PDB file of C-alpha atoms in Angstrom:
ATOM      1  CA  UNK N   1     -81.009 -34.989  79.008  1.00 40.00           C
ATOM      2  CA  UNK N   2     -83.250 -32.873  76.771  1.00 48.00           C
ATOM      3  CA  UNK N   3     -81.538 -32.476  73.224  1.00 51.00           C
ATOM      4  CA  UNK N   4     -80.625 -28.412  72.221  1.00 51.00           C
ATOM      5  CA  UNK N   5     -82.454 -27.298  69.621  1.00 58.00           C
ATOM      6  CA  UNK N   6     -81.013 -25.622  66.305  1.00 51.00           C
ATOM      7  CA  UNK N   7     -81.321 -21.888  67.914  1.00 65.00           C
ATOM      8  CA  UNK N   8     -79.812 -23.136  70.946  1.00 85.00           C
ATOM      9  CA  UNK N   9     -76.286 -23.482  68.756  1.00 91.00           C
ATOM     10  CA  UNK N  10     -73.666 -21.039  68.315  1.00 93.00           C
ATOM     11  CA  UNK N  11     -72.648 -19.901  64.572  1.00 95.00           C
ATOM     12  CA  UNK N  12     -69.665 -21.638  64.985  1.00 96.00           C
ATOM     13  CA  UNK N  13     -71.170 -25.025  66.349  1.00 95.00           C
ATOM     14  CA  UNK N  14     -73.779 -24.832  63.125  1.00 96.00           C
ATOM     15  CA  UNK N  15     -71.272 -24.092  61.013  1.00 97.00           C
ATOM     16  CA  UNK N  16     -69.003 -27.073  62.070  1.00 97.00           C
ATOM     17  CA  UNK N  17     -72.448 -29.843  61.811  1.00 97.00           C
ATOM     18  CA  UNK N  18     -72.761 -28.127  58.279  1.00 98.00           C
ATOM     19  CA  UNK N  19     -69.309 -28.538  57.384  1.00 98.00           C
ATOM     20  CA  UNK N  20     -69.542 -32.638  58.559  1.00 98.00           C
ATOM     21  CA  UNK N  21     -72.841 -32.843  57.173  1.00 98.00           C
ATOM     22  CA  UNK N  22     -71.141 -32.767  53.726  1.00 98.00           C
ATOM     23  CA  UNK N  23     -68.025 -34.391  54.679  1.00 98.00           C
ATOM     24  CA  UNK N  24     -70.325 -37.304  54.868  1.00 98.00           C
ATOM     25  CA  UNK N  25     -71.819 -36.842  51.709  1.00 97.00           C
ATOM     26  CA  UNK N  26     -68.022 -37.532  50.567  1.00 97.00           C
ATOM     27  CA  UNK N  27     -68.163 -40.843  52.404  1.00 97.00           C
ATOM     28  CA  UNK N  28     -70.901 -42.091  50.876  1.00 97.00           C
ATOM     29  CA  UNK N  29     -69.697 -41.051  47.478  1.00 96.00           C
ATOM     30  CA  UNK N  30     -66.284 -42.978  48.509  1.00 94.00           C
ATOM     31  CA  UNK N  31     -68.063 -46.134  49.086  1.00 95.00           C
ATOM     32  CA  UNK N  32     -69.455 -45.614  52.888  1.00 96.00           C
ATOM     33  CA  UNK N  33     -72.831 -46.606  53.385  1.00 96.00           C
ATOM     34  CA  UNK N  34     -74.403 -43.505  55.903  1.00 97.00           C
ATOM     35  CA  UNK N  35     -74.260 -45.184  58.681  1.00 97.00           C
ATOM     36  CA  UNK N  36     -70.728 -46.144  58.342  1.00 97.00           C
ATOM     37  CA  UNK N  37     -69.990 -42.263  57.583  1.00 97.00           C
ATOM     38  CA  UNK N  38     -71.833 -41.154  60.543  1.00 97.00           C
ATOM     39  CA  UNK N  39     -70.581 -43.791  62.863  1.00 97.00           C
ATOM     40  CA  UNK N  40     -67.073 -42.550  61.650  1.00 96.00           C
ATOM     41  CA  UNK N  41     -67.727 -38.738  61.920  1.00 97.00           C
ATOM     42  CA  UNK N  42     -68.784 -39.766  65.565  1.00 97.00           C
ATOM     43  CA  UNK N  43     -66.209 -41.872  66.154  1.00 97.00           C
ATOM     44  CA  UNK N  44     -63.551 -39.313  64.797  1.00 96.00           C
ATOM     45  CA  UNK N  45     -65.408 -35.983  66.202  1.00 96.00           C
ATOM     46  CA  UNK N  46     -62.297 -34.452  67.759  1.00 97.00           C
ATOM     47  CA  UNK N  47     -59.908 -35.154  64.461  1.00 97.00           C
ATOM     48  CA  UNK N  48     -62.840 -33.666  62.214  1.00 97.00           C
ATOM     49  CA  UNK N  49     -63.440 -30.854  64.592  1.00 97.00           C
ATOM     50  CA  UNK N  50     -59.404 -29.861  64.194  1.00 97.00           C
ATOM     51  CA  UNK N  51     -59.569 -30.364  60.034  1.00 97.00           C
ATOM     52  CA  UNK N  52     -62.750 -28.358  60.172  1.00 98.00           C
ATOM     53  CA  UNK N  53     -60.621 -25.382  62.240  1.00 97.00           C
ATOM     54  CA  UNK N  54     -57.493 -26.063  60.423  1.00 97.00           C
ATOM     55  CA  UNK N  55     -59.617 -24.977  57.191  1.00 97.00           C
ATOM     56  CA  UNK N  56     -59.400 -28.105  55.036  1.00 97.00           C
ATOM     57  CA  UNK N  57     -62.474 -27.775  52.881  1.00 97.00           C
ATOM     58  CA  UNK N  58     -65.223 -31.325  53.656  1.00 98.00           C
ATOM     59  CA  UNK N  59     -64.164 -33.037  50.147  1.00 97.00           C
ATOM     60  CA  UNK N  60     -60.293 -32.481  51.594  1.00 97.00           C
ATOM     61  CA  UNK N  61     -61.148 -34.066  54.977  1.00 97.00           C
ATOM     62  CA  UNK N  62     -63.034 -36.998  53.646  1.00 96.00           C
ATOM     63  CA  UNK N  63     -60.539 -38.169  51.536  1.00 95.00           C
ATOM     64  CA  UNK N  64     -57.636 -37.900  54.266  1.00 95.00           C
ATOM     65  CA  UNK N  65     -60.362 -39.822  56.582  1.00 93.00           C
ATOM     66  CA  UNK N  66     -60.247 -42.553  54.096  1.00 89.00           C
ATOM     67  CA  UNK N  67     -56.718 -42.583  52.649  1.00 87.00           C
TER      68      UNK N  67
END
């Protein structure tokens, strides 16, 4: 299956891979290596997906992801 590109996306879908982009970087500064925090993020999509709706800021959601 080809892969969408960037201008394929909605607003809202960027916004969201923006948003985990740097709820990852809060991983990593938590002691995640990246590919832990990506494999999580993945692993997690649909819990991230409802913090990222329910308005909890990336440094929020990262450190209830690894309370």
């Amino acid at each position: 299956m080809a892969k969408k590109k960037d201008h394929d996306l909605d607003d809202e879908t960027l916004a969201l891979l923006a948003w985990c982009e740097e709820v990852e970087g809060f991983l990593i500064a938590g002691g995640a290596t990246q590919a832990q925090a990506q494999e999580h993020i993945e692993e997690q999509a649909e819990w991230f997906t409802d913090q990222f709706y329910d308005g909890l800021s990336p440094e929020e959601a990262a450190k209830a992801a690894l309370a």
